[in-house]
Amino acid sequence: MNQILIIEDEERISSFLEKGLSSNGFTTSVAATGKDGLEFARGGVFDLVILDIGLPDISGFEVLEELRRGDTATPVIILTARDGVIDTVSGLEGGADDYVTKPFRFEELLARVRVRLREDRVPETTLLKAGDCSLDLRTRRLARGEKTMELSAREFALAELFFRHPGQVLTREQILSNVWGYDYDPGSNVVDVYVGYLRKKLGSDAITTVRGTGYRLTDGHPS
Ligand code: CA
């Protein structure tokens, strides 16, 4: 199991990251200051570090510099504000492997994490199946039986989440934070709207409403 260290002072972002990463099988530790982050990094074995640049005590760059003094191998992904592109370039020169600009979608970050940990992973299949439905991650097409369908970017992100958890109930909150990110209003009905779009494409029986909880993509077995 991969251990990820999150160094981020903003609690809503670190808990968003923790939730998302742990539901994807990663183990996480969170440090809210640069100094704590360095202490954690020195005291534990981490496969990857997610590092915020704007920290309350020392900046993410200083953390990175300090980190790289003793350890050059652990991948580091930095989180940076959208207007911090110049900073980002110096971050990459300073030994970061990748960066994600805030605000970001969870799936976007997860993809970067997976790329950085790729060496340890078995090659990933590009075709996800659930019952007689499938999602091709390479072509981004959805299929049921003989019928193939195109998806918008958001529909694809939602479909990917369902196809990675077939037969499992996903709550609206899980779906919102995975597909829309932490900046989304929890009272919004976008989830229902987009589930509706997928149903229109896959057939209404493909995604079941679990009353009061959320939605489930059928895996072909009676639920
Ligand atoms: Ca910050």
CSV table of C-alpha atoms and ligand atoms in Angstrom, one decimal:
chain,number,residue,atom,x,y,z
A,1,MET,CA,0.0,0.0,0.0
A,2,ASN,CA,1.3,3.4,-0.9
A,3,GLN,CA,2.0,6.0,1.9
A,4,ILE,CA,1.4,9.6,1.0
A,5,LEU,CA,2.5,12.6,3.0
A,6,ILE,CA,0.3,15.7,2.6
A,7,ILE,CA,1.8,19.0,3.7
A,8,GLU,CA,-1.0,21.5,3.5
A,9,ASP,CA,-2.2,24.1,6.0
A,10,GLU,CA,-5.7,24.5,4.7
A,11,GLU,CA,-7.8,22.0,6.5
A,12,ARG,CA,-10.6,21.7,3.9
A,13,ILE,CA,-8.0,20.9,1.3
A,14,SER,CA,-6.0,18.4,3.3
A,15,SER,CA,-9.2,16.5,4.4
A,16,PHE,CA,-10.4,16.6,0.8
A,17,LEU,CA,-7.1,15.0,-0.2
A,18,GLU,CA,-7.1,12.5,2.7
A,19,LYS,CA,-10.7,11.3,1.9
A,20,GLY,CA,-10.1,10.9,-1.8
A,21,LEU,CA,-6.7,9.2,-1.5
A,22,SER,CA,-7.8,6.8,1.2
A,23,SER,CA,-10.9,5.8,-0.8
A,24,ASN,CA,-8.5,5.0,-3.6
A,25,GLY,CA,-6.4,2.7,-1.4
A,26,PHE,CA,-3.6,5.0,-0.2
A,27,THR,CA,-2.6,5.6,3.3
A,28,THR,CA,-2.2,9.3,4.2
A,29,SER,CA,-0.5,11.4,6.9
A,30,VAL,CA,-1.1,15.2,7.1
A,31,ALA,CA,1.2,17.9,8.3
A,32,ALA,CA,-0.2,21.4,8.6
A,33,THR,CA,3.1,23.3,8.7
A,34,GLY,CA,6.4,23.1,6.8
A,35,LYS,CA,8.4,22.1,9.9
A,36,ASP,CA,6.0,19.4,10.9
A,37,GLY,CA,6.1,18.2,7.3
A,38,LEU,CA,9.8,17.9,7.4
A,39,GLU,CA,9.7,16.1,10.7
A,40,PHE,CA,7.1,13.6,9.3
A,41,ALA,CA,9.2,13.1,6.1
A,42,ARG,CA,12.3,12.3,8.1
A,43,GLY,CA,10.5,10.1,10.6
A,44,GLY,CA,8.5,7.9,8.1
A,45,VAL,CA,8.7,6.1,4.9
A,46,PHE,CA,6.6,7.8,2.2
A,47,ASP,CA,6.2,6.8,-1.4
A,48,LEU,CA,5.1,10.3,-2.4
A,49,VAL,CA,4.7,13.8,-0.9
A,50,ILE,CA,2.0,16.4,-1.8
A,51,LEU,CA,3.4,19.7,-0.9
A,52,ASP,CA,1.6,23.1,-0.6
A,53,ILE,CA,3.7,26.1,-1.4
A,54,GLY,CA,1.9,28.6,0.8
A,55,LEU,CA,2.5,27.3,4.3
A,56,PRO,CA,2.3,29.4,7.5
A,57,ASP,CA,5.9,28.9,8.8
A,58,ILE,CA,8.4,28.1,6.1
A,59,SER,CA,7.5,28.1,2.4
A,60,GLY,CA,7.0,24.9,0.4
A,61,PHE,CA,10.1,25.7,-1.5
A,62,GLU,CA,12.2,25.7,1.7
A,63,VAL,CA,10.6,22.4,2.6
A,64,LEU,CA,11.4,21.0,-0.8
A,65,GLU,CA,15.0,22.2,-0.6
A,66,GLU,CA,15.4,20.7,2.9
A,67,LEU,CA,13.7,17.5,1.8
A,68,ARG,CA,16.0,17.1,-1.3
A,69,ARG,CA,19.1,17.5,0.8
A,70,GLY,CA,18.6,14.1,2.3
A,71,ASP,CA,16.3,12.4,-0.2
A,72,THR,CA,16.3,12.8,-3.9
A,73,ALA,CA,14.1,9.8,-4.8
A,74,THR,CA,10.6,10.3,-3.3
A,75,PRO,CA,8.3,12.0,-5.8
A,76,VAL,CA,7.0,15.4,-4.8
A,77,ILE,CA,3.9,17.0,-6.3
A,78,ILE,CA,3.5,20.6,-5.4
A,79,LEU,CA,0.2,22.5,-5.0
A,80,THR,CA,0.3,26.0,-6.2
A,81,ALA,CA,-2.0,28.9,-6.8
A,82,ARG,CA,-3.0,29.6,-10.4
A,83,ASP,CA,-1.0,32.8,-10.5
A,84,GLY,CA,2.1,31.2,-9.2
A,85,VAL,CA,3.4,29.8,-12.4
A,86,ILE,CA,6.8,31.4,-12.1
A,87,ASP,CA,7.1,29.9,-8.6
A,88,THR,CA,6.1,26.6,-10.1
A,89,VAL,CA,8.9,26.6,-12.5
A,90,SER,CA,11.4,27.3,-9.8
A,91,GLY,CA,9.7,24.5,-7.8
A,92,LEU,CA,10.4,22.0,-10.6
A,93,GLU,CA,14.0,23.2,-10.8
A,94,GLY,CA,14.2,22.8,-7.1
A,95,GLY,CA,13.4,19.1,-7.3
A,96,ALA,CA,9.6,18.8,-7.5
A,97,ASP,CA,8.4,16.1,-10.0
A,98,ASP,CA,5.1,17.7,-10.9
A,99,TYR,CA,2.6,20.4,-9.9
A,100,VAL,CA,-1.1,20.9,-9.7
A,101,THR,CA,-2.6,24.4,-9.7
A,102,LYS,CA,-5.4,25.3,-7.2
A,103,PRO,CA,-8.3,24.8,-7.5
A,104,PHE,CA,-8.0,21.3,-8.8
A,105,ARG,CA,-10.3,18.4,-9.3
A,106,PHE,CA,-9.5,15.3,-7.3
A,107,GLU,CA,-9.3,13.1,-10.3
A,108,GLU,CA,-6.7,15.4,-11.8
A,109,LEU,CA,-4.4,15.1,-8.8
A,110,LEU,CA,-5.0,11.3,-8.5
A,111,ALA,CA,-3.9,10.9,-12.1
A,112,ARG,CA,-0.6,12.7,-11.3
A,113,VAL,CA,-0.1,10.6,-8.2
A,114,ARG,CA,-0.7,7.5,-10.2
A,115,VAL,CA,1.8,8.5,-12.9
A,116,ARG,CA,4.4,9.2,-10.2
A,117,LEU,CA,3.9,5.9,-8.5
A,118,ARG,CA,3.6,4.0,-11.8
A,119,GLU,CA,6.8,2.0,-11.4
A,120,ASP,CA,5.3,0.1,-8.5
A,121,ARG,CA,2.0,-0.6,-10.1
A,122,VAL,CA,0.8,-3.3,-12.3
A,123,PRO,CA,-0.1,-1.9,-15.7
A,124,GLU,CA,-3.6,-0.5,-15.6
A,125,THR,CA,-6.3,-1.9,-17.9
A,126,THR,CA,-7.8,0.7,-20.2
A,127,LEU,CA,-11.2,-1.0,-20.4
A,128,LEU,CA,-13.4,-0.9,-17.2
A,129,LYS,CA,-16.4,-3.2,-17.2
A,130,ALA,CA,-19.6,-3.3,-15.3
A,131,GLY,CA,-22.2,-5.9,-16.4
A,132,ASP,CA,-22.7,-5.4,-20.1
A,133,CYS,CA,-21.5,-1.8,-19.9
A,134,SER,CA,-17.9,-0.7,-20.4
A,135,LEU,CA,-15.8,2.5,-20.3
A,136,ASP,CA,-12.7,2.8,-22.4
A,137,LEU,CA,-10.2,5.1,-20.6
A,138,ARG,CA,-8.1,5.6,-23.7
A,139,THR,CA,-10.8,6.6,-26.2
A,140,ARG,CA,-13.1,8.0,-23.4
A,141,ARG,CA,-16.0,6.2,-24.9
A,142,LEU,CA,-18.8,4.5,-23.1
A,143,ALA,CA,-20.4,1.3,-24.4
A,144,ARG,CA,-23.4,-0.9,-23.7
A,145,GLY,CA,-23.7,-4.0,-25.7
A,146,GLU,CA,-23.0,-3.0,-29.3
A,147,LYS,CA,-23.7,0.7,-28.8
A,148,THR,CA,-20.8,3.1,-28.3
A,149,MET,CA,-21.3,6.7,-27.0
A,150,GLU,CA,-19.2,9.8,-26.7
A,151,LEU,CA,-18.9,11.6,-23.4
A,152,SER,CA,-18.2,15.2,-22.3
A,153,ALA,CA,-15.3,15.8,-20.0
A,154,ARG,CA,-17.4,15.9,-16.9
A,155,GLU,CA,-19.6,12.9,-17.9
A,156,PHE,CA,-16.4,11.0,-18.4
A,157,ALA,CA,-15.0,11.9,-15.0
A,158,LEU,CA,-18.3,10.8,-13.4
A,159,ALA,CA,-18.5,7.6,-15.5
A,160,GLU,CA,-14.9,6.8,-14.5
A,161,LEU,CA,-15.8,7.1,-10.9
A,162,PHE,CA,-18.7,4.7,-11.3
A,163,PHE,CA,-16.8,2.2,-13.3
A,164,ARG,CA,-14.0,2.1,-10.8
A,165,HIS,CA,-16.6,1.1,-8.2
A,166,PRO,CA,-19.2,-1.0,-9.9
A,167,GLY,CA,-22.0,-2.4,-7.7
A,168,GLN,CA,-20.9,0.0,-4.9
A,169,VAL,CA,-23.1,2.8,-3.6
A,170,LEU,CA,-21.5,6.2,-4.1
A,171,THR,CA,-22.9,9.0,-2.0
A,172,ARG,CA,-23.6,12.5,-3.5
A,173,GLU,CA,-20.8,13.9,-1.3
A,174,GLN,CA,-18.3,11.3,-2.6
A,175,ILE,CA,-19.3,12.0,-6.2
A,176,LEU,CA,-19.2,15.8,-5.7
A,177,SER,CA,-15.8,15.8,-4.1
A,178,ASN,CA,-14.3,13.3,-6.6
A,179,VAL,CA,-15.7,14.8,-9.8
A,180,TRP,CA,-16.3,18.5,-9.0
A,181,GLY,CA,-13.8,19.2,-6.3
A,182,TYR,CA,-13.8,20.9,-2.9
A,183,ASP,CA,-15.0,24.2,-4.2
A,184,TYR,CA,-18.4,22.9,-5.1
A,185,ASP,CA,-21.6,23.8,-3.2
A,186,PRO,CA,-22.8,20.6,-1.4
A,187,GLY,CA,-26.4,21.7,-1.9
A,188,SER,CA,-26.0,21.7,-5.7
A,189,ASN,CA,-28.0,19.2,-7.8
A,190,VAL,CA,-25.3,18.8,-10.4
A,191,VAL,CA,-24.7,15.2,-9.4
A,192,ASP,CA,-28.4,14.3,-10.1
A,193,VAL,CA,-28.3,16.2,-13.4
A,194,TYR,CA,-25.1,14.4,-14.6
A,195,VAL,CA,-26.3,11.0,-13.5
A,196,GLY,CA,-29.4,11.8,-15.6
A,197,TYR,CA,-27.1,12.4,-18.6
A,198,LEU,CA,-25.3,9.0,-18.1
A,199,ARG,CA,-28.7,7.2,-17.7
A,200,LYS,CA,-29.8,8.7,-21.0
A,201,LYS,CA,-26.8,7.2,-22.6
A,202,LEU,CA,-26.5,3.8,-20.8
A,203,GLY,CA,-30.2,3.2,-20.2
A,204,SER,CA,-32.0,4.1,-17.0
A,205,ASP,CA,-31.5,0.7,-15.4
A,206,ALA,CA,-27.7,1.0,-15.5
A,207,ILE,CA,-27.5,3.4,-12.5
A,208,THR,CA,-29.8,2.7,-9.6
A,209,THR,CA,-30.9,5.4,-7.1
A,210,VAL,CA,-30.3,4.3,-3.5
A,211,ARG,CA,-32.9,6.4,-1.7
A,212,GLY,CA,-31.4,8.9,0.7
A,213,THR,CA,-27.9,7.8,0.0
A,214,GLY,CA,-26.7,8.1,-3.6
A,215,TYR,CA,-26.2,6.0,-6.7
A,216,ARG,CA,-24.9,2.6,-7.8
A,217,LEU,CA,-23.7,1.5,-11.1
A,218,THR,CA,-25.1,-2.0,-11.8
A,219,ASP,CA,-22.4,-4.7,-12.0
A,220,GLY,CA,-24.7,-7.2,-13.6
A,221,HIS,CA,-25.6,-9.0,-10.4
A,222,PRO,CA,-29.0,-8.5,-8.8
A,223,SER,CA,-28.6,-6.0,-6.0
B,1,CA,CA,-1.7,27.1,1.9
